[in-house]
Short mmCIF file of N, CA and C in Angstrom, two decimals:
data_model
loop_
_atom_site.label_atom_id
_atom_site.label_comp_id
_atom_site.label_asym_id
_atom_site.label_seq_id
_atom_site.Cartn_x
_atom_site.Cartn_y
_atom_site.Cartn_z
N MET A 325 114.49 13.88 -165.95
CA MET A 325 113.20 14.50 -165.86
C MET A 325 113.22 15.55 -164.75
N ARG A 326 112.71 16.71 -165.01
CA ARG A 326 112.67 17.81 -164.04
C ARG A 326 111.57 17.59 -163.02
N ARG A 327 111.83 18.04 -161.80
CA ARG A 327 110.80 17.99 -160.76
C ARG A 327 109.75 19.05 -161.06
N GLN A 328 108.60 18.90 -160.46
CA GLN A 328 107.51 19.83 -160.70
C GLN A 328 107.80 21.23 -160.15
N ASP A 329 108.42 21.30 -158.98
CA ASP A 329 108.70 22.58 -158.35
C ASP A 329 109.93 23.21 -159.01
N PRO A 330 109.76 24.34 -159.73
CA PRO A 330 110.91 24.94 -160.42
C PRO A 330 111.99 25.43 -159.47
N MET A 331 111.67 25.80 -158.25
CA MET A 331 112.68 26.25 -157.30
C MET A 331 113.65 25.12 -156.96
N VAL A 332 113.16 23.90 -156.87
CA VAL A 332 114.00 22.76 -156.52
C VAL A 332 115.01 22.49 -157.63
N TRP A 333 114.55 22.37 -158.88
CA TRP A 333 115.50 22.05 -159.94
C TRP A 333 116.39 23.23 -160.29
N MET A 334 115.88 24.46 -160.13
CA MET A 334 116.74 25.63 -160.39
C MET A 334 117.86 25.70 -159.36
N LEU A 335 117.55 25.44 -158.10
CA LEU A 335 118.57 25.44 -157.06
C LEU A 335 119.58 24.32 -157.29
N ALA A 336 119.11 23.15 -157.65
CA ALA A 336 120.02 22.02 -157.92
C ALA A 336 120.94 22.35 -159.09
N ASP A 337 120.40 22.94 -160.15
CA ASP A 337 121.22 23.34 -161.30
C ASP A 337 122.25 24.40 -160.91
N ALA A 338 121.83 25.36 -160.09
CA ALA A 338 122.75 26.42 -159.66
C ALA A 338 123.89 25.84 -158.83
N VAL A 339 123.59 24.93 -157.92
CA VAL A 339 124.63 24.31 -157.09
C VAL A 339 125.60 23.53 -157.97
N GLU A 340 125.09 22.79 -158.93
CA GLU A 340 125.94 22.03 -159.85
C GLU A 340 126.83 22.96 -160.67
N LEU A 341 126.29 24.05 -161.16
CA LEU A 341 127.09 25.01 -161.94
C LEU A 341 128.18 25.66 -161.09
N LEU A 342 127.86 26.00 -159.86
CA LEU A 342 128.87 26.57 -158.96
C LEU A 342 129.97 25.56 -158.67
N SER A 343 129.60 24.31 -158.46
CA SER A 343 130.58 23.27 -158.22
C SER A 343 131.49 23.08 -159.43
N ARG A 344 130.90 23.06 -160.61
CA ARG A 344 131.68 22.91 -161.85
C ARG A 344 132.61 24.11 -162.06
N ALA A 345 132.11 25.31 -161.78
CA ALA A 345 132.93 26.51 -161.93
C ALA A 345 134.12 26.49 -160.97
N ASP A 346 133.89 26.02 -159.75
CA ASP A 346 134.98 25.94 -158.78
C ASP A 346 136.03 24.93 -159.23
N ARG A 347 135.59 23.77 -159.75
CA ARG A 347 136.55 22.78 -160.26
C ARG A 347 137.36 23.36 -161.40
N LEU A 348 136.71 24.06 -162.32
CA LEU A 348 137.43 24.66 -163.45
C LEU A 348 138.40 25.72 -162.99
N ARG A 349 138.00 26.52 -162.00
CA ARG A 349 138.89 27.56 -161.49
C ARG A 349 140.17 26.95 -160.94
N ARG A 350 140.04 25.84 -160.22
CA ARG A 350 141.23 25.19 -159.67
C ARG A 350 142.09 24.56 -160.74
N GLN A 351 141.45 24.07 -161.81
CA GLN A 351 142.19 23.34 -162.82
C GLN A 351 142.83 24.22 -163.88
N LEU A 352 142.23 25.34 -164.16
CA LEU A 352 142.77 26.19 -165.21
C LEU A 352 144.11 26.75 -164.81
N HIS A 353 144.94 26.95 -165.80
CA HIS A 353 146.24 27.54 -165.53
C HIS A 353 146.04 28.99 -165.11
N ARG A 354 146.87 29.41 -164.19
CA ARG A 354 146.84 30.81 -163.77
C ARG A 354 148.25 31.35 -163.88
N ALA A 355 148.35 32.64 -163.99
CA ALA A 355 149.68 33.25 -164.07
C ALA A 355 150.29 33.26 -162.68
N ASP A 356 151.41 32.60 -162.53
CA ASP A 356 152.11 32.59 -161.26
C ASP A 356 153.03 33.80 -161.24
N GLN A 357 152.65 34.81 -160.48
CA GLN A 357 153.37 36.08 -160.50
C GLN A 357 154.80 35.94 -160.00
N ALA A 358 155.02 35.07 -159.03
CA ALA A 358 156.37 34.93 -158.48
C ALA A 358 157.32 34.29 -159.48
N ALA A 359 156.88 33.24 -160.16
CA ALA A 359 157.77 32.53 -161.08
C ALA A 359 157.51 32.88 -162.54
N ALA A 360 156.48 33.63 -162.81
CA ALA A 360 156.13 34.05 -164.17
C ALA A 360 155.93 32.85 -165.10
N VAL A 361 155.35 31.76 -164.57
CA VAL A 361 155.01 30.61 -165.39
C VAL A 361 153.57 30.21 -165.09
N ALA A 362 152.94 29.53 -166.04
CA ALA A 362 151.57 29.07 -165.82
C ALA A 362 151.60 27.88 -164.87
N CYS A 363 150.62 27.81 -163.97
CA CYS A 363 150.53 26.67 -163.06
C CYS A 363 149.07 26.44 -162.68
N TRP A 364 148.79 25.27 -162.13
CA TRP A 364 147.45 24.93 -161.69
C TRP A 364 147.47 24.70 -160.19
N GLU A 365 146.29 24.76 -159.57
CA GLU A 365 146.15 24.60 -158.13
C GLU A 365 145.45 23.28 -157.82
N PRO A 366 146.11 22.37 -157.10
CA PRO A 366 145.45 21.11 -156.74
C PRO A 366 144.42 21.33 -155.64
N PRO A 367 143.36 20.51 -155.61
CA PRO A 367 142.36 20.62 -154.53
C PRO A 367 142.94 20.15 -153.20
N VAL A 368 142.44 20.73 -152.11
CA VAL A 368 142.99 20.50 -150.78
C VAL A 368 141.87 20.24 -149.78
N ASP A 369 142.11 19.32 -148.85
CA ASP A 369 141.29 19.14 -147.65
C ASP A 369 142.19 19.44 -146.47
N MET A 370 141.68 20.18 -145.47
CA MET A 370 142.47 20.49 -144.28
C MET A 370 141.63 20.21 -143.04
N TYR A 371 142.25 19.52 -142.08
CA TYR A 371 141.60 19.17 -140.83
C TYR A 371 142.45 19.70 -139.68
N GLU A 372 141.80 20.11 -138.60
CA GLU A 372 142.52 20.58 -137.43
C GLU A 372 142.09 19.75 -136.23
N ASN A 373 143.08 19.40 -135.38
CA ASN A 373 142.77 18.73 -134.12
C ASN A 373 143.62 19.38 -133.03
N ALA A 374 143.62 18.81 -131.84
CA ALA A 374 144.33 19.41 -130.71
C ALA A 374 145.84 19.45 -130.92
N HIS A 375 146.37 18.55 -131.76
CA HIS A 375 147.83 18.46 -131.97
C HIS A 375 148.32 19.32 -133.12
N GLY A 376 147.44 19.64 -134.06
CA GLY A 376 147.89 20.41 -135.22
C GLY A 376 146.95 20.26 -136.40
N LEU A 377 147.55 20.13 -137.58
CA LEU A 377 146.78 20.09 -138.83
C LEU A 377 147.11 18.84 -139.63
N LEU A 378 146.12 18.38 -140.38
CA LEU A 378 146.31 17.34 -141.37
C LEU A 378 145.84 17.92 -142.69
N VAL A 379 146.70 17.89 -143.69
CA VAL A 379 146.39 18.46 -145.00
C VAL A 379 146.51 17.36 -146.05
N LEU A 380 145.46 17.19 -146.87
CA LEU A 380 145.46 16.24 -147.98
C LEU A 380 145.38 17.03 -149.28
N ILE A 381 146.30 16.75 -150.20
CA ILE A 381 146.37 17.48 -151.46
C ILE A 381 146.33 16.46 -152.59
N ALA A 382 145.39 16.60 -153.51
CA ALA A 382 145.24 15.66 -154.63
C ALA A 382 146.29 15.96 -155.69
N LEU A 383 147.21 15.00 -155.91
CA LEU A 383 148.28 15.15 -156.88
C LEU A 383 148.41 13.88 -157.72
N PRO A 384 147.41 13.58 -158.56
CA PRO A 384 147.46 12.34 -159.34
C PRO A 384 148.64 12.31 -160.30
N GLY A 385 149.34 11.19 -160.31
CA GLY A 385 150.44 11.01 -161.25
C GLY A 385 151.72 11.76 -160.89
N VAL A 386 151.81 12.31 -159.69
CA VAL A 386 153.00 13.06 -159.28
C VAL A 386 153.84 12.18 -158.36
N VAL A 387 155.13 12.10 -158.63
CA VAL A 387 156.04 11.32 -157.78
C VAL A 387 156.63 12.24 -156.71
N PRO A 388 157.02 11.68 -155.56
CA PRO A 388 157.52 12.50 -154.45
C PRO A 388 158.68 13.42 -154.83
N GLU A 389 159.53 12.98 -155.75
CA GLU A 389 160.69 13.78 -156.14
C GLU A 389 160.30 15.09 -156.83
N ARG A 390 159.06 15.20 -157.29
CA ARG A 390 158.60 16.39 -158.00
C ARG A 390 157.78 17.33 -157.11
N VAL A 391 157.79 17.11 -155.78
CA VAL A 391 156.98 17.92 -154.86
C VAL A 391 157.89 18.65 -153.86
N GLN A 392 157.62 19.92 -153.67
CA GLN A 392 158.30 20.71 -152.64
C GLN A 392 157.24 21.26 -151.69
N VAL A 393 157.53 21.19 -150.38
CA VAL A 393 156.61 21.69 -149.35
C VAL A 393 157.40 22.61 -148.43
N SER A 394 156.81 23.78 -148.13
CA SER A 394 157.46 24.68 -147.17
C SER A 394 156.38 25.38 -146.34
N LEU A 395 156.74 25.69 -145.11
CA LEU A 395 155.89 26.49 -144.24
C LEU A 395 156.47 27.89 -144.22
N GLU A 396 155.66 28.86 -144.60
CA GLU A 396 156.11 30.24 -144.70
C GLU A 396 155.12 31.13 -143.96
N ASP A 397 155.57 31.75 -142.88
CA ASP A 397 154.71 32.61 -142.06
C ASP A 397 153.43 31.86 -141.71
N ASP A 398 152.29 32.28 -142.24
CA ASP A 398 151.03 31.62 -141.93
C ASP A 398 150.47 30.83 -143.12
N PHE A 399 151.37 30.40 -144.03
CA PHE A 399 150.97 29.64 -145.21
C PHE A 399 151.75 28.34 -145.32
N ILE A 400 151.12 27.36 -145.94
CA ILE A 400 151.80 26.16 -146.42
C ILE A 400 151.91 26.36 -147.92
N ARG A 401 153.08 26.16 -148.49
CA ARG A 401 153.27 26.26 -149.93
C ARG A 401 153.66 24.88 -150.46
N VAL A 402 152.86 24.37 -151.40
CA VAL A 402 153.14 23.09 -152.05
C VAL A 402 153.29 23.38 -153.53
N SER A 403 154.40 22.95 -154.10
CA SER A 403 154.63 23.20 -155.53
C SER A 403 155.34 22.00 -156.14
N GLY A 404 155.33 21.96 -157.45
CA GLY A 404 155.99 20.87 -158.15
C GLY A 404 155.55 20.80 -159.60
N ASP A 405 155.60 19.58 -160.14
CA ASP A 405 155.33 19.40 -161.55
C ASP A 405 154.68 18.04 -161.78
N ARG A 406 153.66 18.02 -162.63
CA ARG A 406 153.04 16.77 -163.10
C ARG A 406 153.32 16.69 -164.58
N PRO A 407 154.16 15.73 -165.00
CA PRO A 407 154.53 15.65 -166.42
C PRO A 407 153.33 15.28 -167.30
N VAL A 408 153.36 15.76 -168.52
CA VAL A 408 152.31 15.47 -169.49
C VAL A 408 152.33 13.99 -169.83
N GLY A 409 151.14 13.38 -169.82
CA GLY A 409 151.00 11.99 -170.25
C GLY A 409 151.76 10.99 -169.41
N ALA A 410 151.94 11.29 -168.13
CA ALA A 410 152.68 10.38 -167.26
C ALA A 410 152.06 8.99 -167.28
N GLY A 411 152.83 8.01 -167.72
CA GLY A 411 152.37 6.62 -167.69
C GLY A 411 151.48 6.21 -168.85
N PHE A 412 151.30 7.06 -169.86
CA PHE A 412 150.43 6.72 -170.99
C PHE A 412 151.24 6.61 -172.27
N ALA A 413 150.78 5.75 -173.15
CA ALA A 413 151.41 5.60 -174.45
C ALA A 413 151.01 6.76 -175.36
N VAL A 414 151.77 6.97 -176.40
CA VAL A 414 151.46 8.02 -177.36
C VAL A 414 150.18 7.64 -178.10
N GLY A 415 149.32 8.61 -178.32
CA GLY A 415 148.08 8.36 -179.03
C GLY A 415 147.25 9.62 -179.09
N GLU A 416 146.07 9.51 -179.63
CA GLU A 416 145.17 10.65 -179.76
C GLU A 416 144.50 10.92 -178.40
N ILE A 417 144.55 12.18 -177.98
CA ILE A 417 143.92 12.57 -176.72
C ILE A 417 142.42 12.70 -176.94
N LEU A 418 141.64 11.93 -176.20
CA LEU A 418 140.19 12.00 -176.29
C LEU A 418 139.59 12.87 -175.19
N ARG A 419 140.24 12.89 -174.05
CA ARG A 419 139.78 13.71 -172.93
C ARG A 419 140.99 13.99 -172.06
N LEU A 420 141.12 15.24 -171.60
CA LEU A 420 142.25 15.63 -170.76
C LEU A 420 141.72 16.57 -169.68
N GLU A 421 141.25 15.99 -168.57
CA GLU A 421 140.65 16.77 -167.50
C GLU A 421 141.58 16.95 -166.31
N ILE A 422 142.50 16.02 -166.10
CA ILE A 422 143.43 16.14 -164.98
C ILE A 422 144.54 17.09 -165.43
N PRO A 423 144.76 18.18 -164.68
CA PRO A 423 145.76 19.15 -165.12
C PRO A 423 147.18 18.58 -165.07
N TYR A 424 148.05 19.15 -165.86
CA TYR A 424 149.45 18.75 -165.90
C TYR A 424 150.31 20.01 -165.93
N GLY A 425 151.60 19.80 -165.80
CA GLY A 425 152.53 20.91 -165.79
C GLY A 425 152.82 21.36 -164.36
N ARG A 426 153.28 22.58 -164.24
CA ARG A 426 153.66 23.12 -162.94
C ARG A 426 152.41 23.37 -162.09
N PHE A 427 152.49 23.02 -160.80
CA PHE A 427 151.40 23.32 -159.87
C PHE A 427 151.96 24.04 -158.66
N GLU A 428 151.10 24.82 -158.04
CA GLU A 428 151.45 25.49 -156.79
C GLU A 428 150.18 25.80 -156.05
N ARG A 429 150.21 25.59 -154.73
CA ARG A 429 149.06 25.91 -153.90
C ARG A 429 149.56 26.50 -152.59
N GLN A 430 149.01 27.65 -152.24
CA GLN A 430 149.28 28.26 -150.95
C GLN A 430 148.03 28.10 -150.10
N ILE A 431 148.22 27.58 -148.90
CA ILE A 431 147.09 27.30 -148.01
C ILE A 431 147.32 28.07 -146.72
N ARG A 432 146.38 28.93 -146.39
CA ARG A 432 146.49 29.69 -145.14
C ARG A 432 146.22 28.77 -143.96
N MET A 433 147.10 28.85 -142.97
CA MET A 433 146.94 28.05 -141.75
C MET A 433 146.24 28.89 -140.69
N PRO A 434 145.56 28.24 -139.75
CA PRO A 434 144.99 28.98 -138.62
C PRO A 434 146.10 29.66 -137.83
N ALA A 435 145.74 30.64 -137.04
CA ALA A 435 146.74 31.36 -136.23
C ALA A 435 147.49 30.38 -135.34
N GLY A 436 148.78 30.62 -135.18
CA GLY A 436 149.61 29.77 -134.33
C GLY A 436 150.96 29.54 -134.97
N ARG A 437 151.78 28.73 -134.28
CA ARG A 437 153.09 28.36 -134.79
C ARG A 437 153.08 26.87 -135.09
N TYR A 438 153.67 26.48 -136.22
CA TYR A 438 153.60 25.09 -136.68
C TYR A 438 154.95 24.63 -137.20
N GLN A 439 155.10 23.29 -137.26
CA GLN A 439 156.25 22.70 -137.95
C GLN A 439 155.77 21.46 -138.69
N LEU A 440 156.39 21.21 -139.84
CA LEU A 440 156.04 20.06 -140.65
C LEU A 440 156.56 18.80 -139.97
N ALA A 441 155.66 17.88 -139.60
CA ALA A 441 156.05 16.66 -138.91
C ALA A 441 156.29 15.51 -139.90
N SER A 442 155.42 15.38 -140.91
CA SER A 442 155.62 14.31 -141.89
C SER A 442 154.95 14.66 -143.21
N MET A 443 155.46 13.99 -144.25
CA MET A 443 154.96 14.20 -145.61
C MET A 443 154.96 12.84 -146.30
N GLN A 444 153.77 12.39 -146.75
CA GLN A 444 153.64 11.10 -147.42
C GLN A 444 152.83 11.29 -148.70
N LEU A 445 153.28 10.67 -149.78
CA LEU A 445 152.54 10.71 -151.04
C LEU A 445 152.13 9.29 -151.37
N ASN A 446 150.83 9.00 -151.20
CA ASN A 446 150.29 7.67 -151.45
C ASN A 446 149.02 7.77 -152.28
N HIS A 447 148.93 6.92 -153.30
CA HIS A 447 147.72 6.81 -154.12
C HIS A 447 147.26 8.15 -154.65
N GLY A 448 148.19 9.02 -155.04
CA GLY A 448 147.83 10.30 -155.65
C GLY A 448 147.47 11.40 -154.68
N CYS A 449 147.60 11.16 -153.36
CA CYS A 449 147.31 12.19 -152.36
C CYS A 449 148.55 12.45 -151.51
N LEU A 450 148.89 13.71 -151.39
CA LEU A 450 149.97 14.13 -150.51
C LEU A 450 149.36 14.39 -149.14
N LYS A 451 149.87 13.71 -148.12
CA LYS A 451 149.37 13.88 -146.76
C LYS A 451 150.44 14.59 -145.94
N LEU A 452 150.10 15.77 -145.43
CA LEU A 452 151.01 16.54 -144.60
C LEU A 452 150.48 16.52 -143.17
N THR A 453 151.34 16.15 -142.23
CA THR A 453 151.01 16.24 -140.81
C THR A 453 151.82 17.41 -140.27
N ILE A 454 151.12 18.39 -139.72
CA ILE A 454 151.75 19.63 -139.25
C ILE A 454 151.45 19.78 -137.77
N ASP A 455 152.52 19.77 -136.96
CA ASP A 455 152.36 19.88 -135.52
C ASP A 455 152.24 21.33 -135.09
N ARG A 456 151.39 21.57 -134.10
CA ARG A 456 151.26 22.89 -133.49
C ARG A 456 152.34 23.01 -132.43
N LEU A 457 153.09 24.10 -132.44
CA LEU A 457 154.12 24.35 -131.45
C LEU A 457 153.53 25.13 -130.29
N ALA A 458 154.06 24.88 -129.11
CA ALA A 458 153.54 25.56 -127.91
C ALA A 458 153.90 27.03 -127.89
#
């Protein structure tokens, strides 16, 4: 049921549509100019503290052997592959919202010098600990 004030429900609808559009933008395949293959971008959370950065990347169904991480200039590059139907039996697809295939994400880091301290893949999230160098 809609609220009486049209500004309230119109704003709520607009926020929901923007959120949905952003999710679709991340999930849709894009042309990867460097490798000339289609790939998707996983969602990322990044935190900064006095010691460096903590980066969480959602990679459901991806095993560590299929992930590559590199620090390049002022970017973190995470790439790899999520196989189609990982862990599922053959059958009719009713819904397919989690992207599969090649993925790549470049994340701009704040100004400074960094080094990758640790990389852990647990419960579908890749956790990168990146130390700030003096």
